[in-house]
Short mmCIF file of N, CA and C in Angstrom, two decimals:
data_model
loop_
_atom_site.label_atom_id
_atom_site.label_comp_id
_atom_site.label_asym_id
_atom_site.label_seq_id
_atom_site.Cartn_x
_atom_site.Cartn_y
_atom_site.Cartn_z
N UNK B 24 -86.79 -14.28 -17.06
CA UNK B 24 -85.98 -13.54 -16.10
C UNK B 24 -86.04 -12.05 -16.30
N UNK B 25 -86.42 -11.44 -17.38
CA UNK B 25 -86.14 -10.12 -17.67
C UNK B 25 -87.68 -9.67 -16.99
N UNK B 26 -88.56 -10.42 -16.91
CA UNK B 26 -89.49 -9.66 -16.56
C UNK B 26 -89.62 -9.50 -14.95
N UNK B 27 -88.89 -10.61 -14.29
CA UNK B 27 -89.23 -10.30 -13.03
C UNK B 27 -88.58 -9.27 -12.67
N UNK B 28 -87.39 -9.01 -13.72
CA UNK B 28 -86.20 -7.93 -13.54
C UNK B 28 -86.73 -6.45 -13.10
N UNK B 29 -87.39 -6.01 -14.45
CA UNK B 29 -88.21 -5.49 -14.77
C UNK B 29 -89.15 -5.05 -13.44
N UNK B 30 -89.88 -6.51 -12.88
CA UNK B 30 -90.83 -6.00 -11.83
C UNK B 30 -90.22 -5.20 -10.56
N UNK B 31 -89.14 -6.24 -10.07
CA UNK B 31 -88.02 -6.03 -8.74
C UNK B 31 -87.34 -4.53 -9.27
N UNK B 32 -87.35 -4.14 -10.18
CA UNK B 32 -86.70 -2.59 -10.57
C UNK B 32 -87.90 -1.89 -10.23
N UNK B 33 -88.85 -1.75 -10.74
CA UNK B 33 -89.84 -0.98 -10.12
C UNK B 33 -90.18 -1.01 -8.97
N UNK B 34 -90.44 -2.21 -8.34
CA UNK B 34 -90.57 -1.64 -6.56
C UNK B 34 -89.62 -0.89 -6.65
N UNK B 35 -88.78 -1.69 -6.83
CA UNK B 35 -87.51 -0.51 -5.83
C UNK B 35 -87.58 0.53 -5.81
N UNK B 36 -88.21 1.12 -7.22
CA UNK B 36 -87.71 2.55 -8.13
C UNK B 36 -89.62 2.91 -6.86
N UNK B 37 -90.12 2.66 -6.75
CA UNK B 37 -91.18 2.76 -6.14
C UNK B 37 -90.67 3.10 -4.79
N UNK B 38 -90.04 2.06 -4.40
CA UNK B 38 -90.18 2.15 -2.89
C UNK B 38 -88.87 3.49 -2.45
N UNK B 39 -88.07 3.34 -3.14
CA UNK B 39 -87.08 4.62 -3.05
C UNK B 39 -88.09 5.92 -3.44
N UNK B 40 -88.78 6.01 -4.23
CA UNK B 40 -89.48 7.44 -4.12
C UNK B 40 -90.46 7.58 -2.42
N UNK B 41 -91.05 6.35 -2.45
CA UNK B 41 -91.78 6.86 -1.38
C UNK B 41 -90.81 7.14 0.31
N UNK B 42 -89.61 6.26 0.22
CA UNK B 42 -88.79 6.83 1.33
C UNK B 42 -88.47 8.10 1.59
N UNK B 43 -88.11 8.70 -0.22
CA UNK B 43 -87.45 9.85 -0.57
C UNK B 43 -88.96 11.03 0.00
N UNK B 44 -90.33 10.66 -0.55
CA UNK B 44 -92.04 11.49 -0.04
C UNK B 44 -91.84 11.41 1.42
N UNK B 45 -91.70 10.64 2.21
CA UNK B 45 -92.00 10.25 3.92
C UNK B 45 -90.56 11.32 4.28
N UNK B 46 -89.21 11.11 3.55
CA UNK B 46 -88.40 11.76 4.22
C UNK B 46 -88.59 13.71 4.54
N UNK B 47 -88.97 13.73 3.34
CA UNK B 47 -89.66 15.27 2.71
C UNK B 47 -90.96 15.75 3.69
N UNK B 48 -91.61 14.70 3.85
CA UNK B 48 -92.83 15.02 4.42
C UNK B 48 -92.28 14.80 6.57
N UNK B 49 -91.46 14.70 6.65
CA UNK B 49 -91.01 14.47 8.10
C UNK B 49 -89.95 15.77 8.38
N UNK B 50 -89.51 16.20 7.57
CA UNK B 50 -88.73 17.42 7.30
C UNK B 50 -89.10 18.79 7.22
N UNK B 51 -90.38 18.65 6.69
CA UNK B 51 -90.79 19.37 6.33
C UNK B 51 -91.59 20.59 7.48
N UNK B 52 -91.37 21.74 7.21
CA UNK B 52 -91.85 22.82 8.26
C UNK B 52 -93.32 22.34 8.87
N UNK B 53 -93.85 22.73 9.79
CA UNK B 53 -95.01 22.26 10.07
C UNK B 53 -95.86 23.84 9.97
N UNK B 54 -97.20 24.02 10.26
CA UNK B 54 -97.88 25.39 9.94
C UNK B 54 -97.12 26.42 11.21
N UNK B 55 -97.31 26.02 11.98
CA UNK B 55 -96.73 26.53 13.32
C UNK B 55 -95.13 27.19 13.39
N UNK B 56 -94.48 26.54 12.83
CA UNK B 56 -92.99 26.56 12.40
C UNK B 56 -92.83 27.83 11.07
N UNK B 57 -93.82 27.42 9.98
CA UNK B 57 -93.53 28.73 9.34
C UNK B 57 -94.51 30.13 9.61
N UNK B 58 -95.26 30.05 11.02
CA UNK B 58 -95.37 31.01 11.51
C UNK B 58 -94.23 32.22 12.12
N UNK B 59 -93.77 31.45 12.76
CA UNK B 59 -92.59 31.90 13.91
C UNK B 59 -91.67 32.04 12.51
N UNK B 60 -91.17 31.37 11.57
CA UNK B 60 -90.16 31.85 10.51
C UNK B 60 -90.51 33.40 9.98
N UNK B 61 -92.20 33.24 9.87
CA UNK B 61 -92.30 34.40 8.89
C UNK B 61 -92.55 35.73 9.54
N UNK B 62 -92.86 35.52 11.10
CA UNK B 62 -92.46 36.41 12.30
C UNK B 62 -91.02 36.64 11.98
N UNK B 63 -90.27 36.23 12.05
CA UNK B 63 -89.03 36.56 12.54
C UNK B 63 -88.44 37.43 10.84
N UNK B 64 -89.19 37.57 9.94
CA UNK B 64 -88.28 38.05 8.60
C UNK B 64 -88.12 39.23 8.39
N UNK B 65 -87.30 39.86 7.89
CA UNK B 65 -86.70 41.37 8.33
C UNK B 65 -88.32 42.63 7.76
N UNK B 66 -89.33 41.55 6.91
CA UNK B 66 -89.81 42.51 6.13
C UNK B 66 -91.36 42.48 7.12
N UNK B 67 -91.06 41.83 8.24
CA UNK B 67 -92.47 41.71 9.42
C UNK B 67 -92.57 42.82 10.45
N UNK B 68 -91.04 43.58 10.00
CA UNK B 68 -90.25 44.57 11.34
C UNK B 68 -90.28 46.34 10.42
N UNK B 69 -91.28 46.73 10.48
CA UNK B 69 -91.22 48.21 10.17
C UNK B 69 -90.05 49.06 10.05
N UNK B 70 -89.27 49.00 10.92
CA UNK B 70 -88.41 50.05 10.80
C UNK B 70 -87.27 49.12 10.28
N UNK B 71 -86.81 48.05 10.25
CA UNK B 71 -85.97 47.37 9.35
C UNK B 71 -86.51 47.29 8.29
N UNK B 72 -87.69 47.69 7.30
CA UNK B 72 -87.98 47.70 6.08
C UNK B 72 -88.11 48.63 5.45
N UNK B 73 -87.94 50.16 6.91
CA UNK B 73 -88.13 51.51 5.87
C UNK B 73 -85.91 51.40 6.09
N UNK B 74 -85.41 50.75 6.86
CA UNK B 74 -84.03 50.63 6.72
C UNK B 74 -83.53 50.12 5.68
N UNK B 75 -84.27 49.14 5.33
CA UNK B 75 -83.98 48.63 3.57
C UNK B 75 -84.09 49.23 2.43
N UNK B 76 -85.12 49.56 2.76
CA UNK B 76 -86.01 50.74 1.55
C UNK B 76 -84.99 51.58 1.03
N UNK B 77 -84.42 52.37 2.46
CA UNK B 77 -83.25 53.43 2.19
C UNK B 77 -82.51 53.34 1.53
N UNK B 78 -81.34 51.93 1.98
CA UNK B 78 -80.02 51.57 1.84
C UNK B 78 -80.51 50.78 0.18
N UNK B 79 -82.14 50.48 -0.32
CA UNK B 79 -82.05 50.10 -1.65
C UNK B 79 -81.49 51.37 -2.21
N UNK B 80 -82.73 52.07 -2.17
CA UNK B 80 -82.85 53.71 -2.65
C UNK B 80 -81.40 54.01 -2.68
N UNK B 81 -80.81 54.03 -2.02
CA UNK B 81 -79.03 54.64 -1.90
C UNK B 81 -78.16 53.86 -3.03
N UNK B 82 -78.29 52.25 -2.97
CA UNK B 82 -77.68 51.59 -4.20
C UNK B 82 -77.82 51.91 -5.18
N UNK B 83 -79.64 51.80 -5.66
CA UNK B 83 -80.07 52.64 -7.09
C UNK B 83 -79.20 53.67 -7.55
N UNK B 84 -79.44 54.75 -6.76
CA UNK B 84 -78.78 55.94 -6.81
C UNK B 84 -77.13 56.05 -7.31
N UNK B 85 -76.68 55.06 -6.09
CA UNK B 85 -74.84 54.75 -6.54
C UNK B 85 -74.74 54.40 -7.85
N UNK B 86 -75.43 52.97 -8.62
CA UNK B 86 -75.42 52.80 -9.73
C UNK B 86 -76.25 53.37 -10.97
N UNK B 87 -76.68 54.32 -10.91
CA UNK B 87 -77.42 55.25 -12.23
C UNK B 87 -76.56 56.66 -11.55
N UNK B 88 -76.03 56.04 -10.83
CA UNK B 88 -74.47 57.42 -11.35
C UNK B 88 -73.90 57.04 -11.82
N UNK B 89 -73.16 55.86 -11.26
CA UNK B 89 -72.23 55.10 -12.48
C UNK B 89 -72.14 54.62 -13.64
N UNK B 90 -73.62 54.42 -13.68
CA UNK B 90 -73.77 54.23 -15.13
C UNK B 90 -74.07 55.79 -16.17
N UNK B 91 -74.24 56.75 -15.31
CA UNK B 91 -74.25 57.74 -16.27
C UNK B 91 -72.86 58.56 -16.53
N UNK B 92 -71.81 57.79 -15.96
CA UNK B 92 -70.61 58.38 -16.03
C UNK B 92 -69.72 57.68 -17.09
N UNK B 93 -68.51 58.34 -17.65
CA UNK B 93 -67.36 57.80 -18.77
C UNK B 93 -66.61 57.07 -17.65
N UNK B 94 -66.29 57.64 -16.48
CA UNK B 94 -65.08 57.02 -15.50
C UNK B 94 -65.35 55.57 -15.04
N UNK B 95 -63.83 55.13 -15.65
CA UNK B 95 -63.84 53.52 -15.01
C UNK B 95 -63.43 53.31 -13.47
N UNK B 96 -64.24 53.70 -12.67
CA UNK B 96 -64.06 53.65 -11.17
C UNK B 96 -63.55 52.18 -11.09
N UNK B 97 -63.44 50.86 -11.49
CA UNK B 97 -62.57 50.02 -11.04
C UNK B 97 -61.09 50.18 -10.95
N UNK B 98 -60.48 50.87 -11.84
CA UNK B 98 -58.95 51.97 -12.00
C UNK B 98 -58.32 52.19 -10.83
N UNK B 99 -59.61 52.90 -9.76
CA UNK B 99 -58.96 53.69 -8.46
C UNK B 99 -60.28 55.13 -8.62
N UNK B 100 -59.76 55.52 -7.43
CA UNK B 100 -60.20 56.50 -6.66
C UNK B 100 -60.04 58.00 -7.92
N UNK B 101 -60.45 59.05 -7.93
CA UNK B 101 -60.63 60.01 -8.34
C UNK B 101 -60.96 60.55 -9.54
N UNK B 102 -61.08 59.68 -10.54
CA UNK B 102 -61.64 59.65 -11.85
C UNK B 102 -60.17 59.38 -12.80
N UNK B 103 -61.03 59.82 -13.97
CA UNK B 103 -60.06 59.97 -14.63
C UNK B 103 -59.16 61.23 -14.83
N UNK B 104 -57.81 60.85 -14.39
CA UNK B 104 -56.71 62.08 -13.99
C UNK B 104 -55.32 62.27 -14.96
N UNK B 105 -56.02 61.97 -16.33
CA UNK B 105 -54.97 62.08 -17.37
C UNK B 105 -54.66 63.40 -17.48
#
């Protein structure tokens, strides 16, 4: 008995992976589909990527100030006003 156990566990464990491959593979983007995705991504659009560029550039900037400063700006507004 343990061996047929044994066998009937493996299909299964078999046949559940390949439902789990067919489900993946039916789901899955087609070439056409991640055309039009990779059309549509902010970094396909020129002037939304020199817009990013900026607003990185601007973060950088915010934080290598903050980090070159003593003031605990989580506190509030105006530094430190001891």
């Amino acid at each position: 008995m343990g061996g047929l156990r044994n066998i009937v566990g493996s299909v299964a464990m078999v046949a559940i992976m390949g439902v789990g491959l067919g489900m993946w593979m039916a789901l899955a983007p087609t070439e056409e589909k991640r055309q039009r995705i990779i059309q549509h991504l902010p970094e396909s659009n020129p002037v939304r990527m020199e817009e990013s560029r900026k607003r990185s550039a601007l973060l950088m900037q915010a934080l290598k100030d903050a980090a070159e400063t003593d003031d605990n700006i989580a506190r509030g507004f105006g530094g430190s006003a001891r």
